[in-house]
PDB file of C-alpha atoms and ligand atoms in Angstrom:
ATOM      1  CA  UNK A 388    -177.051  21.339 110.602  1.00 42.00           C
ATOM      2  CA  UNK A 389    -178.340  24.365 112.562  1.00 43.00           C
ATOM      3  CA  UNK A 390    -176.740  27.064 113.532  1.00 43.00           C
ATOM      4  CA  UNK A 391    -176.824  29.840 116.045  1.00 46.00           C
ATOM      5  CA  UNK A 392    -176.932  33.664 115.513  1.00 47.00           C
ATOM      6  CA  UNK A 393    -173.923  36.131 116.806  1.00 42.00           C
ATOM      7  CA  UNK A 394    -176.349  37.300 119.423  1.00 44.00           C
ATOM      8  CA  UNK A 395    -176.586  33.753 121.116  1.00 51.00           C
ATOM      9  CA  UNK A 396    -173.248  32.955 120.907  1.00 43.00           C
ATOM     10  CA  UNK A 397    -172.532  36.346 122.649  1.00 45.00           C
ATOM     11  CA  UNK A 398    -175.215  35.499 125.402  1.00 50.00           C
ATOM     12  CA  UNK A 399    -173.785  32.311 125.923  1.00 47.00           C
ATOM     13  CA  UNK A 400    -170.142  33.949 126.234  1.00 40.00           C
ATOM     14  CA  UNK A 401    -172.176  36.400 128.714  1.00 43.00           C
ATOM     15  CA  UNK A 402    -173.826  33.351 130.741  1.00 48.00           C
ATOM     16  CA  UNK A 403    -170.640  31.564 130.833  1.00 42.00           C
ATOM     17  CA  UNK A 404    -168.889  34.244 132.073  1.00 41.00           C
ATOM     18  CA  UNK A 405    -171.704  34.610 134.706  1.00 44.00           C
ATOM     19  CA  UNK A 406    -171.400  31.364 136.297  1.00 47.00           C
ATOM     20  CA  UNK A 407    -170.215  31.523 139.564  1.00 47.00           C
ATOM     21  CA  UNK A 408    -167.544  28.249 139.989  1.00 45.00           C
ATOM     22  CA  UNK A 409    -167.964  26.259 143.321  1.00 46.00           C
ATOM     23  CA  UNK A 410    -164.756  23.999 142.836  1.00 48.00           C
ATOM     24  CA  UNK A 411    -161.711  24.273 141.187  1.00 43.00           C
ATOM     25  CA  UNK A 412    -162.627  21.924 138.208  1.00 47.00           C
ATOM     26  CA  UNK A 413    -165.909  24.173 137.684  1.00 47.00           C
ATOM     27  CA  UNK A 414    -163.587  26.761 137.089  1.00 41.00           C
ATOM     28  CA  UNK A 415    -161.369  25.440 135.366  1.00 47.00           C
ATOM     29  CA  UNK A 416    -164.551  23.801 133.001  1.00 45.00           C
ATOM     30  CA  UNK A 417    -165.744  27.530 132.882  1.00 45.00           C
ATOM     31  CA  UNK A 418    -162.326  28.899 131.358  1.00 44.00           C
ATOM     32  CA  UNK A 419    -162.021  25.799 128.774  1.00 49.00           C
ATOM     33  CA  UNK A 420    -165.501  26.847 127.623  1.00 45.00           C
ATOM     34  CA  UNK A 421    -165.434  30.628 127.825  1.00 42.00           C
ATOM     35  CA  UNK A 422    -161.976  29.922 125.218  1.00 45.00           C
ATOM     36  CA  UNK A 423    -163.873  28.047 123.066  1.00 49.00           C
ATOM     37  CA  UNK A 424    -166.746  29.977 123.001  1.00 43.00           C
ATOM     38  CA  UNK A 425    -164.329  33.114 122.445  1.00 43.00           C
ATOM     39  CA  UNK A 426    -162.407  31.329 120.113  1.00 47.00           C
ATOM     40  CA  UNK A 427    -165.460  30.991 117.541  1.00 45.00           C
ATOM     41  CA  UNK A 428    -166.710  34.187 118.224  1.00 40.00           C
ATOM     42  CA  UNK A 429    -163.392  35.670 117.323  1.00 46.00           C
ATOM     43  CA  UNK A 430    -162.440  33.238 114.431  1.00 47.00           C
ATOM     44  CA  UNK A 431    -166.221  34.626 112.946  1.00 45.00           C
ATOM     45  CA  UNK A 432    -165.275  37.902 113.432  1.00 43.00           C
ATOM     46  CA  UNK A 433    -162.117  37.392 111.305  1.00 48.00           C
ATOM     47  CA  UNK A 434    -163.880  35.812 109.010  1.00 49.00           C
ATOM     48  CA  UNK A 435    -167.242  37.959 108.791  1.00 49.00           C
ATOM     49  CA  UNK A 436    -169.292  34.585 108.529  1.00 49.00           C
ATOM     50  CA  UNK A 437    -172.789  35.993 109.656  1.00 46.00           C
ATOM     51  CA  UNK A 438    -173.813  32.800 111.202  1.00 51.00           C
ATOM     52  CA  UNK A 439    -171.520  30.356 113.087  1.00 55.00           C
ATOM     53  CA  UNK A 440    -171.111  26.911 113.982  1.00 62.00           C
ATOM     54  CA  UNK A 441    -173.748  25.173 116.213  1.00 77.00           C
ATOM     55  CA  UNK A 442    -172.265  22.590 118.497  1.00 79.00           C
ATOM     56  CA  UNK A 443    -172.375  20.392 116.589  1.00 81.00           C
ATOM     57  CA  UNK A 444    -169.536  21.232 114.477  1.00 80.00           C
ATOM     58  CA  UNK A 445    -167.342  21.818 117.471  1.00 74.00           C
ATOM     59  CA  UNK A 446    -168.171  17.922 118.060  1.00 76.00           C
ATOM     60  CA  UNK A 447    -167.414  17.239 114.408  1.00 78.00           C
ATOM     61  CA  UNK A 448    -163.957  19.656 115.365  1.00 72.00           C
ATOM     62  CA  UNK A 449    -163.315  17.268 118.188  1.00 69.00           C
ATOM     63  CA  UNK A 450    -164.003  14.064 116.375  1.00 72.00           C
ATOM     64  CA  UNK A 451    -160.370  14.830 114.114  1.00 78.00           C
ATOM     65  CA  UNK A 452    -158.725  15.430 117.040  1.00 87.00           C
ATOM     66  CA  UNK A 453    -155.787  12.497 116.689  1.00 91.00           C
ATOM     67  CA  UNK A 454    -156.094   9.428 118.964  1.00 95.00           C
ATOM     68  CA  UNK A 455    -153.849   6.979 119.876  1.00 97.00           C
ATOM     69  CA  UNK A 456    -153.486   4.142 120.067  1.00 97.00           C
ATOM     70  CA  UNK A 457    -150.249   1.470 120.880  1.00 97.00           C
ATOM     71  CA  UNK A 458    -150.283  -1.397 118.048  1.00 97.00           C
ATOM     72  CA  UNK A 459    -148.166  -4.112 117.548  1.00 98.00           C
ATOM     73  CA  UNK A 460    -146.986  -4.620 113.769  1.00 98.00           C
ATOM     74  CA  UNK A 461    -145.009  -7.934 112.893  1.00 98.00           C
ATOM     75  CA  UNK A 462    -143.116  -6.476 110.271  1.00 98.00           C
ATOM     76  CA  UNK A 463    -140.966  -9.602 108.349  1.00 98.00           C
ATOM     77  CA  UNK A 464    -140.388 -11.484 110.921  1.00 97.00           C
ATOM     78  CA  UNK A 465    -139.635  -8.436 113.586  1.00 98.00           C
ATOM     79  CA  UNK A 466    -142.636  -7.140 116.176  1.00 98.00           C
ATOM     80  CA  UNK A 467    -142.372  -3.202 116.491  1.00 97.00           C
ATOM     81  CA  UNK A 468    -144.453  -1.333 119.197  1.00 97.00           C
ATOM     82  CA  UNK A 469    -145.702   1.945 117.752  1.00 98.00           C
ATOM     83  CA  UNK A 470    -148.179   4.581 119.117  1.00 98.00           C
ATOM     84  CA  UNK A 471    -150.268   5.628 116.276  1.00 98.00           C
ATOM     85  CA  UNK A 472    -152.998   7.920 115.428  1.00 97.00           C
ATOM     86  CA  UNK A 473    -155.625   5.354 114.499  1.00 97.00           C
ATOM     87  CA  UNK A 474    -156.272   6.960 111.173  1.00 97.00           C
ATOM     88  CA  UNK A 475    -152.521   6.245 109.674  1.00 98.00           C
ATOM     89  CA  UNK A 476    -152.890   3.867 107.011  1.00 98.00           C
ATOM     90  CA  UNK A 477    -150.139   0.859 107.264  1.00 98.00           C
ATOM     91  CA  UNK A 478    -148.279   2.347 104.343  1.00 98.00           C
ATOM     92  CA  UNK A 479    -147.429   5.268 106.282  1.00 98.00           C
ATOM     93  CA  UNK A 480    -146.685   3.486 109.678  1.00 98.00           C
ATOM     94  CA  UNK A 481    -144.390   1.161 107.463  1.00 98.00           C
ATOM     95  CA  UNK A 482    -142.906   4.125 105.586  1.00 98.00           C
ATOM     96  CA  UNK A 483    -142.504   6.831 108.205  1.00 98.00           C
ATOM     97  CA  UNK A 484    -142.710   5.340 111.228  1.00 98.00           C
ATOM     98  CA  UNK A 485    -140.789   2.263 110.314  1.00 98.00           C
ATOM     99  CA  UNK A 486    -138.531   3.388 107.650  1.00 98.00           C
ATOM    100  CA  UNK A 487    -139.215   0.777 105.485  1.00 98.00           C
ATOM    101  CA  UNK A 488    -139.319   2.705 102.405  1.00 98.00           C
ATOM    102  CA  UNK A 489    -139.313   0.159 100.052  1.00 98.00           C
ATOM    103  CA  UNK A 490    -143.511   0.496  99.682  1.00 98.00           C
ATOM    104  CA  UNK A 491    -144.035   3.220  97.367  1.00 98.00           C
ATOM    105  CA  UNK A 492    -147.209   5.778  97.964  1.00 98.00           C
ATOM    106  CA  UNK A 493    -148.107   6.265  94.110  1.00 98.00           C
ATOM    107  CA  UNK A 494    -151.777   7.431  94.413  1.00 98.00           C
ATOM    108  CA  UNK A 495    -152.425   6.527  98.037  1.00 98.00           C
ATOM    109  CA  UNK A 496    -155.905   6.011  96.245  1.00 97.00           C
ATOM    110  CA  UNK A 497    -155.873   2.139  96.209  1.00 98.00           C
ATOM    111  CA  UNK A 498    -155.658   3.105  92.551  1.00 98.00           C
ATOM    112  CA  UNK A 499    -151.847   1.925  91.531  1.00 98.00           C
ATOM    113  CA  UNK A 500    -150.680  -0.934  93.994  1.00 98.00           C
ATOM    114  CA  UNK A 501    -147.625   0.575  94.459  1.00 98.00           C
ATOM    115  CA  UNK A 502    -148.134   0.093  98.335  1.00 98.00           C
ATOM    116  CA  UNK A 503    -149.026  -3.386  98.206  1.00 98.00           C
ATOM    117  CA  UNK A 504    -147.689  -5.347 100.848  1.00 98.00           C
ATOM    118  CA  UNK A 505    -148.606  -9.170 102.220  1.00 98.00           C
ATOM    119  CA  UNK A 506    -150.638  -9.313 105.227  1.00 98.00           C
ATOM    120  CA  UNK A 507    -150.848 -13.018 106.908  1.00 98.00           C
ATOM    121  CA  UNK A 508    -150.160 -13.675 102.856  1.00 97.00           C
ATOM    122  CA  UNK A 509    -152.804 -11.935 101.146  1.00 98.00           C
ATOM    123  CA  UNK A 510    -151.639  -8.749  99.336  1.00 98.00           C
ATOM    124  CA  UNK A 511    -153.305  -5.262 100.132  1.00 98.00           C
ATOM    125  CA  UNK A 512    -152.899  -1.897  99.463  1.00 98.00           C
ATOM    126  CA  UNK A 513    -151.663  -0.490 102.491  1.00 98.00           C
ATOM    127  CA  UNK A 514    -152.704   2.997 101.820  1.00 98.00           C
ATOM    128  CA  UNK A 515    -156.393   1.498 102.189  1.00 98.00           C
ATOM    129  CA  UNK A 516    -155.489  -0.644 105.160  1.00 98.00           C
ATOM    130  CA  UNK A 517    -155.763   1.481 108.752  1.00 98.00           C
ATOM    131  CA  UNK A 518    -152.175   0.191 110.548  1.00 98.00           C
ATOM    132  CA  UNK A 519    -154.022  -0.669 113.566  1.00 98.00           C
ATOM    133  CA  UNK A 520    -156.319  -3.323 111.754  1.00 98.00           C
ATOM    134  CA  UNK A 521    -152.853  -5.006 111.180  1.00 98.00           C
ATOM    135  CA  UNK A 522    -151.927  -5.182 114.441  1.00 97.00           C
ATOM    136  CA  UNK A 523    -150.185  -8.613 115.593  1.00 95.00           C
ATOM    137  CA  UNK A 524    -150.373 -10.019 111.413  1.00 97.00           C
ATOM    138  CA  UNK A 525    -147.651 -11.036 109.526  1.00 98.00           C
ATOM    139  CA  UNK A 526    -146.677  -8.196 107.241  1.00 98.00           C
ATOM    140  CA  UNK A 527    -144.273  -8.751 104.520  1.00 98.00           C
ATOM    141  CA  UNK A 528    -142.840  -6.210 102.539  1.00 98.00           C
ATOM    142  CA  UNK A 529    -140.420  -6.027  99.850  1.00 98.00           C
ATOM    143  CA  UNK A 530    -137.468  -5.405 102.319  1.00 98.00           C
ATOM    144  CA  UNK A 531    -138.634  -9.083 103.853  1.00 98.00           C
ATOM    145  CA  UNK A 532    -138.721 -11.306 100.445  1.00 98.00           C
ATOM    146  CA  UNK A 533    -135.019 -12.267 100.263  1.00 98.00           C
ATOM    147  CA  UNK A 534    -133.037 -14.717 102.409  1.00 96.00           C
ATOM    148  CA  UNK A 535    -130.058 -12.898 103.316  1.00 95.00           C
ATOM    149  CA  UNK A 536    -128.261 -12.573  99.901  1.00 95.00           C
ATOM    150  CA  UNK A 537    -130.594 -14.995  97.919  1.00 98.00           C
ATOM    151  CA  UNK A 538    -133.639 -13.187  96.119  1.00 98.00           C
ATOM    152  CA  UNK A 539    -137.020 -14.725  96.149  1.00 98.00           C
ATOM    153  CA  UNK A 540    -137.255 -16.376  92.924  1.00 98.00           C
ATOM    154  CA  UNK A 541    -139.800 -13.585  91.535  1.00 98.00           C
ATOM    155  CA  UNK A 542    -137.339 -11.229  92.656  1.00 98.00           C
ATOM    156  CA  UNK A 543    -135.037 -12.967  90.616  1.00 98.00           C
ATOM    157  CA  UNK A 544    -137.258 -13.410  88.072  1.00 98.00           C
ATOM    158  CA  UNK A 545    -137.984  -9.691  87.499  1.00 98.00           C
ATOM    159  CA  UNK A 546    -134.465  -8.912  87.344  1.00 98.00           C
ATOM    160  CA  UNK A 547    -133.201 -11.444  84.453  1.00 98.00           C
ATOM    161  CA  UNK A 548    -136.811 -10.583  82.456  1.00 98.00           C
ATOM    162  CA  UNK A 549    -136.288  -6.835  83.348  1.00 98.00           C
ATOM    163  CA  UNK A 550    -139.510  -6.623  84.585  1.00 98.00           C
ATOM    164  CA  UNK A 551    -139.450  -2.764  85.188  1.00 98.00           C
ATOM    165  CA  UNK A 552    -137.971   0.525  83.968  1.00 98.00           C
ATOM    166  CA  UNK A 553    -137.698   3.112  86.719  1.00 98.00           C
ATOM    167  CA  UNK A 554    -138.560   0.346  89.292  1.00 98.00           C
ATOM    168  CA  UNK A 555    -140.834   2.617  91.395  1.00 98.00           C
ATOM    169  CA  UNK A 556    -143.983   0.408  90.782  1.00 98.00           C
ATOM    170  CA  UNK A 557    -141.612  -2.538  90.892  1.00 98.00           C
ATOM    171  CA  UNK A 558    -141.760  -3.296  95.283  1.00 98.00           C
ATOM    172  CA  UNK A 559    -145.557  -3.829  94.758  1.00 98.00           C
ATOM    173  CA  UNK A 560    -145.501  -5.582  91.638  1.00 98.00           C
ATOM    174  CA  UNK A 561    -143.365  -7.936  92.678  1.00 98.00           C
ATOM    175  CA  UNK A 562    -145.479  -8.832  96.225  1.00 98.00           C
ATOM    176  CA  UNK A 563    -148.280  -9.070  94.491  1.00 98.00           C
ATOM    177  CA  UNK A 564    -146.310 -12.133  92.078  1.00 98.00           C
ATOM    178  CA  UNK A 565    -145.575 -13.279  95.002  1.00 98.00           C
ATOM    179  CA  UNK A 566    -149.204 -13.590  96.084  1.00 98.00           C
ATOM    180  CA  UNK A 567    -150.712 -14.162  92.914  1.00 98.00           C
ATOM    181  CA  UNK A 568    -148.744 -17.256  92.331  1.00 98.00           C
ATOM    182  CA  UNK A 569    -149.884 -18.513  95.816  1.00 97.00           C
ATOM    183  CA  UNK A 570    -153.190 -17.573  95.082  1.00 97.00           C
ATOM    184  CA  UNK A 571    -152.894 -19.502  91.604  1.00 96.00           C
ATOM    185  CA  UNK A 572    -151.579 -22.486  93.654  1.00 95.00           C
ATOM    186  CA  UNK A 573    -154.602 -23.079  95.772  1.00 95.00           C
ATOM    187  CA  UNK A 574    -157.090 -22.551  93.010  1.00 94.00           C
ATOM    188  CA  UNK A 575    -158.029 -19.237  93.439  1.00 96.00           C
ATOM    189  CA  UNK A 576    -160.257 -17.940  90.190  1.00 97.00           C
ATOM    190  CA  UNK A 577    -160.154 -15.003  88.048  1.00 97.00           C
ATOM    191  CA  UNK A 578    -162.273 -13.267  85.374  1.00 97.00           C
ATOM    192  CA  UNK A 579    -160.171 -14.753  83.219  1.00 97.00           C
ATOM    193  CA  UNK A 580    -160.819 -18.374  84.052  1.00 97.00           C
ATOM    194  CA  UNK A 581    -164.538 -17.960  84.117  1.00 96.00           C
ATOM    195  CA  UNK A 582    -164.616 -16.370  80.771  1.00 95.00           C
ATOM    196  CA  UNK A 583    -162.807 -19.244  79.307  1.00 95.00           C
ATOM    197  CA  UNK A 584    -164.254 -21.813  81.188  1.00 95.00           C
ATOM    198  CA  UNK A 585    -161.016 -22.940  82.960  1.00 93.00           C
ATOM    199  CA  UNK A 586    -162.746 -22.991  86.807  1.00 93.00           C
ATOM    200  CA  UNK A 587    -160.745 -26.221  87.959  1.00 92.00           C
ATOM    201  CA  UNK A 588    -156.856 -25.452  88.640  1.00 87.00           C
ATOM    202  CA  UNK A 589    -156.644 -23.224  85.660  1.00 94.00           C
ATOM    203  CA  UNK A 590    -153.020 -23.099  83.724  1.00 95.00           C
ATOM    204  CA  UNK A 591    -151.476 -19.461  84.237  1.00 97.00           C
ATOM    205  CA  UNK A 592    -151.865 -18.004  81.097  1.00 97.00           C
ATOM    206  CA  UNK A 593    -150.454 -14.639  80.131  1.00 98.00           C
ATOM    207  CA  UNK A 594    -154.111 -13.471  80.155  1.00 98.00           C
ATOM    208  CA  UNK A 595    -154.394 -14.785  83.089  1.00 98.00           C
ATOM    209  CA  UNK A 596    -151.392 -13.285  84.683  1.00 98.00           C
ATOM    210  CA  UNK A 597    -152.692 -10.441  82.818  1.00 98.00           C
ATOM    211  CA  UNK A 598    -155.801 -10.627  84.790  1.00 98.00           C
ATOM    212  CA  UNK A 599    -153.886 -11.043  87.965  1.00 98.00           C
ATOM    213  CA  UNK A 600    -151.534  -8.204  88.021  1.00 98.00           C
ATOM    214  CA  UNK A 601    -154.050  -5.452  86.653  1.00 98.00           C
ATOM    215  CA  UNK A 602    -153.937  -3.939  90.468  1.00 98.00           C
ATOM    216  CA  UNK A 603    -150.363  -3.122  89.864  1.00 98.00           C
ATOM    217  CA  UNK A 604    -150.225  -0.044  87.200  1.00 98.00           C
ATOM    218  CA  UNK A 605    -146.612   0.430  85.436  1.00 98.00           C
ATOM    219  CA  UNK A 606    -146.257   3.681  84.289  1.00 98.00           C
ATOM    220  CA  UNK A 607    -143.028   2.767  82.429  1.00 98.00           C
ATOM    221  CA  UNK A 608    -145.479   0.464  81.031  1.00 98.00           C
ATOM    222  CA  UNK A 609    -142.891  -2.701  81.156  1.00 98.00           C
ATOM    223  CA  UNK A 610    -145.771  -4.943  80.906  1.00 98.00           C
ATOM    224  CA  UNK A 611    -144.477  -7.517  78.508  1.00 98.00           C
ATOM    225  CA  UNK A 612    -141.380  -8.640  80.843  1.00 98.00           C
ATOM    226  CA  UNK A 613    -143.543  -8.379  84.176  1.00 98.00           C
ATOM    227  CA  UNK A 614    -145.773 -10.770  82.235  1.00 98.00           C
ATOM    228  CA  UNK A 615    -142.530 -13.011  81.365  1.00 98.00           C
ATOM    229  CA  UNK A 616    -141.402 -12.770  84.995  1.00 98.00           C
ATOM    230  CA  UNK A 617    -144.157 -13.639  86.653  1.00 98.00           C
ATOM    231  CA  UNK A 618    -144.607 -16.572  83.802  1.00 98.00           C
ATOM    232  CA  UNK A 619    -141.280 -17.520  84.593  1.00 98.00           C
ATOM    233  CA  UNK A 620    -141.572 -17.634  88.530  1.00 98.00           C
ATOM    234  CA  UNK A 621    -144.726 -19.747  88.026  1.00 97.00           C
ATOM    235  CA  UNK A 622    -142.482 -22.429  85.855  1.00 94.00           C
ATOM    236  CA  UNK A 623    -139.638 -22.457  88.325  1.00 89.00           C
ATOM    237  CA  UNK A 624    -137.894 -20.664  85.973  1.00 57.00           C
ATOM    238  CA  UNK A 625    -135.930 -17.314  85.945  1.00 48.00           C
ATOM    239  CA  UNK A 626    -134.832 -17.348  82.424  1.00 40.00           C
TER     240      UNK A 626
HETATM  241  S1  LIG B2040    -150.400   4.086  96.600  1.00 92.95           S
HETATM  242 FE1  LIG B2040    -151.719   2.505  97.259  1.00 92.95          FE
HETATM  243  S2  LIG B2040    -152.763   1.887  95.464  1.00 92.95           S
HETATM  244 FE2  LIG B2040    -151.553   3.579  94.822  1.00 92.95          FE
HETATM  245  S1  LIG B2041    -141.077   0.516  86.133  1.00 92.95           S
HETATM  246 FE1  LIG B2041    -141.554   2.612  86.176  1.00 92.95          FE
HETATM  247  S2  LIG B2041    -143.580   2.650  86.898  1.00 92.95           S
HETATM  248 FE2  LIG B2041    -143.191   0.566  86.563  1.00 92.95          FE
END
């Protein structure tokens, strides 16, 4: 990075100042730069930073200014039209743009998985996931698991196995059951079932679920009956 001296910057103020404009958008080019220009020179000043930015950092300024862009997200089952910085991650376009507050920001680290959500199935965190990378897949949330008054079954699960205490890492846990289970039905392999050999349709095991679920961090630590929940969704079984 280099940067230039308080004497250049002044000369450049001078030389900008200087230019003659032939057309109204010379001038009006002139007077952006001359405020940026001042606007450094004054915010060094302030600041009494003997050195000051090259141009280079007033590209690196410009590159966080927002943009937007218009995305389509197919929220369970509903398309929504939203204009979006493009650096929102989907867990805030779902939880402040959308109001769906049911995915909880625990770390917004991809560190907990209380965001995670289904998208086109698969669960992600959605504090990693950029909203516009979702834009026109299937995104299922927590709010879209139930039919009308009937609970998915690992909803239902999780309530007779009280699969949670304070419930806050409950909405993620429970979408990524969901998944997992779908996962488990098409064959999908953990560490689990290569460190016991099981590679071909392996049963769902507590370890295994074990294995599954260790995205999803409880900090009520009601790991036993998320275990029997998900164990009992996998069986068909809610009790
Ligand atoms: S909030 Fe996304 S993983 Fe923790
Ligand atoms: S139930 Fe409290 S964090 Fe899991």
């Amino acid at each position: 990075m280099s940067f230039q001296s308080c004497t250049d910057i002044e000369e450049n103020l001078y030389d900008t100042l200087s230019e003659q404009p032939t057309s109204l958008t010379d001038l009006e080019l002139s007077r952006r730069t001359f405020v940026k220009t001042a606007g450094i020179l004054g915010a060094a000043v302030a600041t009494g930073i003997p050195h000051l930015a090259s141009a280079e950092d007033m590209q690196a300024a410009a590159a966080t200014t927002p943009q937007m862009l218009s995305v389509t997200l197919k929220v369970n089952g509903t398309s929504k039209s939203l204009s979006l910085d493009t650096r929102t991650s989907l867990l805030d376009a779902l939880r402040e743009h959308l109001l769906l507050t049911g995915s909880k920001k625990g770390c917004d680290h991809g560190q907990c998985g209380a965001c995670t959500v289904l998208v086109d199935g698969r669960r992600v965190n959605s504090c990693l996931t950029l909203a516009v990378t979702a834009d026109g897949a299937e995104i299922t949330t927590i709010e879209g698991l139930a039919q009308g008054d009937t609970l998915h079954p690992v909803q239902a699960a999780f309530l007779e196995h009280d699969g949670f205490q304070c419930g806050y890492c409950t909405p993620g846990q429970i979408c990524s059951a969901v998944a997992l289970l779908k996962e488990h039905k098409h064959n999908t392999l953990s560490t689990v079932s290569f460190e016991t050999g099981n590679t071909s349709n392996p049963e769902l095991t507590d370890n295994e679920i074990r294995e599954r679920m260790s995205g999803n961090i409880c900090r009520c630590a009601a790991y036993p009956n998320i275990v029997a929940a998900v164990r009992a969704a996998s069986k068909g079984a809610t009790a």
